[in-house]
PDB file of C-alpha atoms and ligand atoms in Angstrom:
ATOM      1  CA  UNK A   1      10.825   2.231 -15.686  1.00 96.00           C
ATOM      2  CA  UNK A   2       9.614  -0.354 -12.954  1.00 98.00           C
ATOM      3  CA  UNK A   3       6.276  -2.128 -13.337  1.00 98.00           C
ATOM      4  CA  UNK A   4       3.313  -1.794 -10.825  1.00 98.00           C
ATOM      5  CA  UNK A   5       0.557  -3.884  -9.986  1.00 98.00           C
ATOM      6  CA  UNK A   6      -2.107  -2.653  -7.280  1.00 98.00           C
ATOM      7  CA  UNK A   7      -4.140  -5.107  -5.356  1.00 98.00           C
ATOM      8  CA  UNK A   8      -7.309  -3.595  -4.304  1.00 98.00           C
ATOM      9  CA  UNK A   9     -10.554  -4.639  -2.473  1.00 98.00           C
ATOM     10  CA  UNK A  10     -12.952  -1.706  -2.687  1.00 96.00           C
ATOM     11  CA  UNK A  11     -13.018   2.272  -2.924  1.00 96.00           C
ATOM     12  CA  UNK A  12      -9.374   2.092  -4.043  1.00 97.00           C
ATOM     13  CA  UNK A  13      -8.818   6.038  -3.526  1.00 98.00           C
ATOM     14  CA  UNK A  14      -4.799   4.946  -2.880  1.00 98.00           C
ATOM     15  CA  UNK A  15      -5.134   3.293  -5.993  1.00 98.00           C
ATOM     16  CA  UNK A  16      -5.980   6.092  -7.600  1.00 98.00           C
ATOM     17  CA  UNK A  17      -3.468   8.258  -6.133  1.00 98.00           C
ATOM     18  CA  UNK A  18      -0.687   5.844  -7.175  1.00 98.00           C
ATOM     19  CA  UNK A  19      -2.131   5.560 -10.422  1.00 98.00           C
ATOM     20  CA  UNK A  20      -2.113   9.657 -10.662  1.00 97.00           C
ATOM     21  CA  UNK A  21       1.464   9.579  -9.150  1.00 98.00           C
ATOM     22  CA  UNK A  22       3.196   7.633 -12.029  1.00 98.00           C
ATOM     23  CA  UNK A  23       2.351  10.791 -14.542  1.00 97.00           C
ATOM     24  CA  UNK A  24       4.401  12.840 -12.319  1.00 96.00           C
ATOM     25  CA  UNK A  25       7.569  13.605 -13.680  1.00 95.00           C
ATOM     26  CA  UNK A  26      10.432  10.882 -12.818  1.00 94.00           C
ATOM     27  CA  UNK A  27       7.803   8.440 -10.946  1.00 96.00           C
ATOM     28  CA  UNK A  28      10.016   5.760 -12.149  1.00 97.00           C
ATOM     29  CA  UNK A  29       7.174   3.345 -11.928  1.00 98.00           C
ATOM     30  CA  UNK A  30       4.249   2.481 -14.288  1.00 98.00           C
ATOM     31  CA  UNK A  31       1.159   0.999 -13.171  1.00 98.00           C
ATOM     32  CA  UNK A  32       0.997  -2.127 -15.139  1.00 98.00           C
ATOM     33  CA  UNK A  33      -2.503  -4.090 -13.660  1.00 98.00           C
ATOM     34  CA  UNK A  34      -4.804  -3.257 -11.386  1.00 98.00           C
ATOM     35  CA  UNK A  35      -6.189  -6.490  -9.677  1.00 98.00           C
ATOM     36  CA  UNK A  36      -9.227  -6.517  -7.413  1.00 98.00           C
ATOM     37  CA  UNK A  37     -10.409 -10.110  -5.118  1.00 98.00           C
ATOM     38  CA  UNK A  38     -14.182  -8.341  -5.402  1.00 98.00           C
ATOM     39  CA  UNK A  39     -15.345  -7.869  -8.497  1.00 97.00           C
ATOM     40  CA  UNK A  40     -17.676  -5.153  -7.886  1.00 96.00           C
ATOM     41  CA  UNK A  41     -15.018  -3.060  -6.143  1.00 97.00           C
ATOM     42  CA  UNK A  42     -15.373   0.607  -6.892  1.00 97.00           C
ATOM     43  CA  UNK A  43     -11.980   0.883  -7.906  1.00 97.00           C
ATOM     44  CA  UNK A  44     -12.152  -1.528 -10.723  1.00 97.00           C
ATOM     45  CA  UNK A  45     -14.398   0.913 -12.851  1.00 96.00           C
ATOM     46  CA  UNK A  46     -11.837   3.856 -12.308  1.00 97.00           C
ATOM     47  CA  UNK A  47      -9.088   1.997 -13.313  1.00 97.00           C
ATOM     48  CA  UNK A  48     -10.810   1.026 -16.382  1.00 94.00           C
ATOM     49  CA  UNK A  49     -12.176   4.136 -17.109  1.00 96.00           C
ATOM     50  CA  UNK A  50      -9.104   6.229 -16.803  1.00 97.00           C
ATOM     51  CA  UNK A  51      -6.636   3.835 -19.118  1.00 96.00           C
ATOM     52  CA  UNK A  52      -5.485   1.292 -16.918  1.00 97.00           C
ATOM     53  CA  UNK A  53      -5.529  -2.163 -17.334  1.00 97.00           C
ATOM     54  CA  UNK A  54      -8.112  -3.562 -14.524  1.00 97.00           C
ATOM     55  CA  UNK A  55      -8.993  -7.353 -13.844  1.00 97.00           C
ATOM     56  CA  UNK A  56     -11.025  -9.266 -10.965  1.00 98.00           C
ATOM     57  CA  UNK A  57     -10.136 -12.424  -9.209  1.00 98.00           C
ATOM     58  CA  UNK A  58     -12.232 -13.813  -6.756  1.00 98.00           C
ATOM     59  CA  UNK A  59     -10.982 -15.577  -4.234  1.00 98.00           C
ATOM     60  CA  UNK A  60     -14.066 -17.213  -3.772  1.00 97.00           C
ATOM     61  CA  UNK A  61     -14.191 -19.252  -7.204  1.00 97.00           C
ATOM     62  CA  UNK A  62     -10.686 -20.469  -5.966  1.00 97.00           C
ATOM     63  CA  UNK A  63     -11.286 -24.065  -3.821  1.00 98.00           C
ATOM     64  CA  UNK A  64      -8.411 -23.141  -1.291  1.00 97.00           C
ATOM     65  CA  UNK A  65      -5.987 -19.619  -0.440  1.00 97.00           C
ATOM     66  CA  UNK A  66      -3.364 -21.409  -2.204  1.00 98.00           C
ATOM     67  CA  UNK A  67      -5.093 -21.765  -5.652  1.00 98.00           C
ATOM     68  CA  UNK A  68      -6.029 -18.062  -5.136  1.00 98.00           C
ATOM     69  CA  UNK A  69      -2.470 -17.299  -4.803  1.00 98.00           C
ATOM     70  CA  UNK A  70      -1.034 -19.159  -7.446  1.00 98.00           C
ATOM     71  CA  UNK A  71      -3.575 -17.212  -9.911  1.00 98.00           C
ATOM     72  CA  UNK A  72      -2.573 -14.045  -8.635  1.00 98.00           C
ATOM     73  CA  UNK A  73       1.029 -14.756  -8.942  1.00 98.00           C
ATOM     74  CA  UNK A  74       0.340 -16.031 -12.637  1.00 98.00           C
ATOM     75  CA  UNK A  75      -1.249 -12.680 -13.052  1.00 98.00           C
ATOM     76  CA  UNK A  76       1.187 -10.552 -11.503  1.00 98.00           C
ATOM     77  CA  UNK A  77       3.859 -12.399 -13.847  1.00 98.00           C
ATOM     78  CA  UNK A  78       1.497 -12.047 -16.789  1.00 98.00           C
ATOM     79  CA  UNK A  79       2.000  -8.289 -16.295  1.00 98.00           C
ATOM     80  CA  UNK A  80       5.444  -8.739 -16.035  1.00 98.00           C
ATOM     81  CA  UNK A  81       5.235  -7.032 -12.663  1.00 98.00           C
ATOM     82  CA  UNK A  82       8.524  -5.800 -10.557  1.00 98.00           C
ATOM     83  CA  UNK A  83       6.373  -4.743  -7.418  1.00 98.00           C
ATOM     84  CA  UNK A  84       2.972  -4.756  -6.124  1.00 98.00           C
ATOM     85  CA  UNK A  85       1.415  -2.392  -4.029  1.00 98.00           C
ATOM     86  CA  UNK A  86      -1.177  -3.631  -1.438  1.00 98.00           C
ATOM     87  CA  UNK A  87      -3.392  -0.636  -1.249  1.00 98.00           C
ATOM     88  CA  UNK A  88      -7.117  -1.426   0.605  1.00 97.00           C
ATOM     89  CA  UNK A  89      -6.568  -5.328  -0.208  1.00 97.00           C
ATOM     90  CA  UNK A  90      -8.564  -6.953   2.089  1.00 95.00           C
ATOM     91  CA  UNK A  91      -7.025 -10.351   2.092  1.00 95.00           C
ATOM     92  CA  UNK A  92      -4.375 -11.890   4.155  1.00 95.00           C
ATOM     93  CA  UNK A  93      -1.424 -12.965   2.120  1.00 97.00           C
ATOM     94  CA  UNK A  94       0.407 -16.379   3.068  1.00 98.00           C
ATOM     95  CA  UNK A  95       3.918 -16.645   3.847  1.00 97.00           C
ATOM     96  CA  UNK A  96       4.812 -18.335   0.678  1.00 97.00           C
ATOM     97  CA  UNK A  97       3.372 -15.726  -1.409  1.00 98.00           C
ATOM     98  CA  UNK A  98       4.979 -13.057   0.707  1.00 98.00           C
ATOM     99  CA  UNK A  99       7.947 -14.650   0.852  1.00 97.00           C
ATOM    100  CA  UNK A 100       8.048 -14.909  -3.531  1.00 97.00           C
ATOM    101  CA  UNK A 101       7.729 -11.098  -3.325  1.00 98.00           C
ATOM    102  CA  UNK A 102      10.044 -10.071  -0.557  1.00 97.00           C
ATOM    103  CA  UNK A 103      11.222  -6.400  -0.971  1.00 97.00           C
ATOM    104  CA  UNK A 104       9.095  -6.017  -3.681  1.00 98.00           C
ATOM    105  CA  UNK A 105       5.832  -5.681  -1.905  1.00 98.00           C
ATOM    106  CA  UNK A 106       4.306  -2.953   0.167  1.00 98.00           C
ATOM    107  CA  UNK A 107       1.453  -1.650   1.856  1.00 98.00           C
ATOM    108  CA  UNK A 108       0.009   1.245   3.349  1.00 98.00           C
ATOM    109  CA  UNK A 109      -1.907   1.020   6.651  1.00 98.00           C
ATOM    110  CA  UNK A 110      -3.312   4.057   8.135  1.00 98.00           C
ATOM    111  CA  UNK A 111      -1.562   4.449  11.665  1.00 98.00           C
ATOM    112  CA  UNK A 112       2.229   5.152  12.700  1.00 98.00           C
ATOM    113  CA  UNK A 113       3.537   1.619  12.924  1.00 98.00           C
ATOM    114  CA  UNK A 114       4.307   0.249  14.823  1.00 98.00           C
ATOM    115  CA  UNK A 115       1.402   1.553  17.037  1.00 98.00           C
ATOM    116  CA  UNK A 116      -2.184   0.503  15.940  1.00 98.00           C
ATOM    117  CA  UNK A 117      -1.363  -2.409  13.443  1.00 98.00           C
ATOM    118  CA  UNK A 118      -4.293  -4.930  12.535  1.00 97.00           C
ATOM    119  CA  UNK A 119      -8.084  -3.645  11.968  1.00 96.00           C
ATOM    120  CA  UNK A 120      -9.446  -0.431  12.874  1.00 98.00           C
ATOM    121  CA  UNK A 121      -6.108   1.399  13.898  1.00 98.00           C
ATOM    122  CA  UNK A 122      -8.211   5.101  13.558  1.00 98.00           C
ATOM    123  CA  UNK A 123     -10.344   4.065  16.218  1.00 98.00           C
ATOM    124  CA  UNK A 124      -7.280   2.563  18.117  1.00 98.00           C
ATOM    125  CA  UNK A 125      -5.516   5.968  17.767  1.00 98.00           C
ATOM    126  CA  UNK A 126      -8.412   7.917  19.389  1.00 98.00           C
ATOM    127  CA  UNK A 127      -9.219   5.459  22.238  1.00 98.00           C
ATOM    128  CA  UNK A 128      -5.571   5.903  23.013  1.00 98.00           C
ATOM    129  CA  UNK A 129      -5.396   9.059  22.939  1.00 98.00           C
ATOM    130  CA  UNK A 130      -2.596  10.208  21.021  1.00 98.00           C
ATOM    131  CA  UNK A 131      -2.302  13.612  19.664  1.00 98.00           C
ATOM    132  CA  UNK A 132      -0.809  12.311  16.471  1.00 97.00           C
ATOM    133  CA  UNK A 133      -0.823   9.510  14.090  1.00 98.00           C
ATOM    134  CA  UNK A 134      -0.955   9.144  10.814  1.00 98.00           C
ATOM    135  CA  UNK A 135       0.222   6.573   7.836  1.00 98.00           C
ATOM    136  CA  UNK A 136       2.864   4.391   7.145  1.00 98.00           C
ATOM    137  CA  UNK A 137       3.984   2.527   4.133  1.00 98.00           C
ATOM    138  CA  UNK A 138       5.828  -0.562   4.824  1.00 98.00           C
ATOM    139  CA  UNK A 139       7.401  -3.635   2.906  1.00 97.00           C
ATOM    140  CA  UNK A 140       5.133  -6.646   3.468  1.00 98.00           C
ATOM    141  CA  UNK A 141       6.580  -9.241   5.755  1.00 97.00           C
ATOM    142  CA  UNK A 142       5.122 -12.164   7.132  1.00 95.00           C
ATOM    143  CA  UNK A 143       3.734 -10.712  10.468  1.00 96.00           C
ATOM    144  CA  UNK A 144       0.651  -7.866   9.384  1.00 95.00           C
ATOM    145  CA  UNK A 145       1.702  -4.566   9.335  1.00 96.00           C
ATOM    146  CA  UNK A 146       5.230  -5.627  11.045  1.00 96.00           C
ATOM    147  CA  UNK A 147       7.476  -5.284   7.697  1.00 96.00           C
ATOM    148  CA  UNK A 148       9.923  -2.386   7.481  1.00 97.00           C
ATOM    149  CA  UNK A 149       9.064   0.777   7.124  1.00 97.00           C
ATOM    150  CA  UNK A 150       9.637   2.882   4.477  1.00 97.00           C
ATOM    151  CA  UNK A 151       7.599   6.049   4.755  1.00 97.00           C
ATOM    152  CA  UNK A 152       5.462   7.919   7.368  1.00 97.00           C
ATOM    153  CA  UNK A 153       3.084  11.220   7.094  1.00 97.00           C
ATOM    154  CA  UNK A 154       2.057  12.463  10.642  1.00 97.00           C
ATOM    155  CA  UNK A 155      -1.113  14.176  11.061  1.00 97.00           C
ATOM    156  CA  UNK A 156      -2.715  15.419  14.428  1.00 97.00           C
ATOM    157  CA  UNK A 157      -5.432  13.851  15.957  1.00 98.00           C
ATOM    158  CA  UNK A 158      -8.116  16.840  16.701  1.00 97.00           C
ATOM    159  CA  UNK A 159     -10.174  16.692  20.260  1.00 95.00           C
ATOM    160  CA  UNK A 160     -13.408  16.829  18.925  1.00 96.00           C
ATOM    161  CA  UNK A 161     -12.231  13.772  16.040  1.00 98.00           C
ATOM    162  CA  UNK A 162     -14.422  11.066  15.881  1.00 98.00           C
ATOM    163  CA  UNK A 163     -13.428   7.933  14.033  1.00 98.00           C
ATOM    164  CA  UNK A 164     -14.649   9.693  10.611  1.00 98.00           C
ATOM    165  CA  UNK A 165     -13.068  12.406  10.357  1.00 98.00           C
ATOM    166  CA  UNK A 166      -9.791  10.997  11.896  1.00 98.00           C
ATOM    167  CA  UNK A 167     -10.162   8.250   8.810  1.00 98.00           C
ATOM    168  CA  UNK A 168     -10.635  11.231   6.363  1.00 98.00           C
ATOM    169  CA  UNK A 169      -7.482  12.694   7.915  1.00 98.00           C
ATOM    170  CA  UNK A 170      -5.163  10.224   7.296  1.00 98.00           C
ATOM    171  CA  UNK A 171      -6.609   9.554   3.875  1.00 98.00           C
ATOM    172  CA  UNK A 172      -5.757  12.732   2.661  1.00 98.00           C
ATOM    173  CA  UNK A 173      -1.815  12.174   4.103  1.00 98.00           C
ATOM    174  CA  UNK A 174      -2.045   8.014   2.892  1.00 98.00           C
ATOM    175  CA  UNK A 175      -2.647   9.963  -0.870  1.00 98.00           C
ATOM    176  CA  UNK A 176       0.279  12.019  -0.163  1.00 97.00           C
ATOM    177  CA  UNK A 177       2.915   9.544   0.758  1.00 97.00           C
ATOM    178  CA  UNK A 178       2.092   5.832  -1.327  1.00 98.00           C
ATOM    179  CA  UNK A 179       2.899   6.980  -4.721  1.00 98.00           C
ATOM    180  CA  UNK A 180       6.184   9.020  -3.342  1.00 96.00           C
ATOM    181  CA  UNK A 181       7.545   5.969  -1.125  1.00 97.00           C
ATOM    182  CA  UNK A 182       7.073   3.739  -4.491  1.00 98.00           C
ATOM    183  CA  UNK A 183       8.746   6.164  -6.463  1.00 97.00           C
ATOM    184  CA  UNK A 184      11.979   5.888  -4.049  1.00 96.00           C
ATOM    185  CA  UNK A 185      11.976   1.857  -3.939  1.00 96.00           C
ATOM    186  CA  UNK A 186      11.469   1.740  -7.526  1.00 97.00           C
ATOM    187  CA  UNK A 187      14.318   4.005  -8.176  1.00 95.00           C
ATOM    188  CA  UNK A 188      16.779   1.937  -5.783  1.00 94.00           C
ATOM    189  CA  UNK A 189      16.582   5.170  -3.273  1.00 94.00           C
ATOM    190  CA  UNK A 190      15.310   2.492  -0.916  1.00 94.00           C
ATOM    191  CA  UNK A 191      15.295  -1.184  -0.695  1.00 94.00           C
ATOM    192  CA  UNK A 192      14.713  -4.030   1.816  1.00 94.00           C
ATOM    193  CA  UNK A 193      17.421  -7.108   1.306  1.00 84.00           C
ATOM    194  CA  UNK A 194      18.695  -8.574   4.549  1.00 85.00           C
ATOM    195  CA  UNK A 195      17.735  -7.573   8.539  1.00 87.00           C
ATOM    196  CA  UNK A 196      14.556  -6.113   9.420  1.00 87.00           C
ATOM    197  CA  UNK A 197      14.633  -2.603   8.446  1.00 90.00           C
ATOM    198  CA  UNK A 198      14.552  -0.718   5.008  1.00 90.00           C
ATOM    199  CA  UNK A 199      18.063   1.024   4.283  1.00 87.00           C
ATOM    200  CA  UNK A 200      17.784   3.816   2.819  1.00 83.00           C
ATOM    201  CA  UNK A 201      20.941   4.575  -0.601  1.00 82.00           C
ATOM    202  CA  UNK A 202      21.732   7.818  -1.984  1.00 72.00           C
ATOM    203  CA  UNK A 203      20.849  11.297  -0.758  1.00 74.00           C
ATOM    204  CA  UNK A 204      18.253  11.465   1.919  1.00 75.00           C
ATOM    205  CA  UNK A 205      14.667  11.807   0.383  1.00 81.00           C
ATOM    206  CA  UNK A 206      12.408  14.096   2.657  1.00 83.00           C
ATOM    207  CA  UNK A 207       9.377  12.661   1.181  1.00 85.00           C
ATOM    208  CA  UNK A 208       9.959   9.291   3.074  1.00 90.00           C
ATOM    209  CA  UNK A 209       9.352  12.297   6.222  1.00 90.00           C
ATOM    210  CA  UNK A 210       6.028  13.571   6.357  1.00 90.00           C
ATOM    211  CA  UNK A 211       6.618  16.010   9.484  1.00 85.00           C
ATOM    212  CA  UNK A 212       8.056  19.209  10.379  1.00 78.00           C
ATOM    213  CA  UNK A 213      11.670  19.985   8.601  1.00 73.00           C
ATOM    214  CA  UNK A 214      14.603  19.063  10.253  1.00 67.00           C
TER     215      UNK A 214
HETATM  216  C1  GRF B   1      -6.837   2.843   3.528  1.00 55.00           C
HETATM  217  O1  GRF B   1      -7.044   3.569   4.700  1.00 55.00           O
HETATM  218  C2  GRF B   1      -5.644   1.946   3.662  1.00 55.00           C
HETATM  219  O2  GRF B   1      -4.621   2.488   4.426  1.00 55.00           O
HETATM  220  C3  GRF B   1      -6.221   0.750   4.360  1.00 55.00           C
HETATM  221  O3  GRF B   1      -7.497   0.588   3.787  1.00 55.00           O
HETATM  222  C4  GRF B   1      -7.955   1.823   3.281  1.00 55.00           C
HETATM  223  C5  GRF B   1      -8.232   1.628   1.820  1.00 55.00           C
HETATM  224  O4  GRF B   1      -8.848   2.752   1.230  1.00 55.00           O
HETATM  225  N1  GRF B   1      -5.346  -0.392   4.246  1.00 55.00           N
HETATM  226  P1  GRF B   1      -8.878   2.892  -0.351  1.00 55.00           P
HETATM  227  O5  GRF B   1      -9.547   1.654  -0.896  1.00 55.00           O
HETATM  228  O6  GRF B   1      -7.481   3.030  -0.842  1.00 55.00           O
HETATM  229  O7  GRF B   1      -9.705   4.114  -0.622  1.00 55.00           O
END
């Protein structure tokens, strides 16, 4: 049983579906800390309310990003974490600390990567156009939203979509696809080591593919 840590900022609705997702029958992962930079995030209170160990670090009691990081890293090894799941975490990481987690940290970001990366990739989606996005959960590397992907859900963008109800959209599939895509890396089904792609071992997992059957 792998341990999980979840770094969240605010609502933290993926933090509650990863949370939900390691009840489910062979998760393979346990949620071991839930960590949030603002300490009035919403999130916090449902973590601590539904059994989970919840704890706030602001990064702005820390004097510099690298005395943030250090704490978090203390924290994460406190909880004896094996990965940690970015999920609404609203701070850039550093290299360094990116680098100490390699392969062992992911993120979900709510547009097919590798279109739409950085802020507002909803809106992005709709002033481009496309008739489908979606989410995709990816390793963490050091270029934002550029690590290898390890999961995607597609969903259609609708005509009369406005950034709202796209957002809502993609939620729904983001809630759908974290906790599965952790479940497969912490079970070995799918790992990052060397290159710049994921490789997928063992049989082919279909929840990695959130479109039609093939
Ligand atoms: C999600 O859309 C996630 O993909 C993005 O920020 C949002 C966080 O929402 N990185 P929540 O806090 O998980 O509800």
């Amino acid at each position: 049983m792998k341990q999980v840590a979840i770094l969240i900022s605010g609502r933290g609705s993926n933090m509650e579906a990863l949370c939900q997702g390691s009840h489910a029958p062979k998760a393979g992962y346990n949620v071991c800390r839930v960590i949030s930079n603002r300490p009035k995030a919403e999130g916090l209170n449902w973590a601590s309310t539904n059994g989970f160990e919840g704890v706030a670090l602001d990064h702005k009691q820390f004097p510099t990003k690298a005395a943030f990081e250090a704490k978090l890293h203390a924290e994460l090894i406190t909880a004896k974490a094996d990965y940690v799941c970015l999920a609404g975490f609203m701070r850039l990481l550093s290299a360094e600390f990116v680098q100490a987690w390699r392969g062992r940290l992911l993120n979900i970001h709510p547009s097919l990567l590798p279109s739409f990366a950085g802020l507002t990739p909803q809106q992005k989606a709709l002033d481009a156009g496309v008739r489908i996005s979606g989410c995709t959960v990816h390793f963490v590397s050091e270029i934002m939203d550029a690590g290898p992907i390890i999961a995607q859900t597609a969903v259609p963008v609708l005509s009369d979509d406005n950034e709202d109800t796209l957002s809502d959209r993609i939620l729904k599939a983001e809630h759908l696809t974290y906790w599965p895509a952790l479940s497969a890396v912490c079970k070995g089904q799918i790992s990052w080591t060397e290159g710049d792609r994921a490789r997928l071992s063992g049989p082919l997992d279909t929840k990695l593919y959130g479109c039609l059957d093939f």
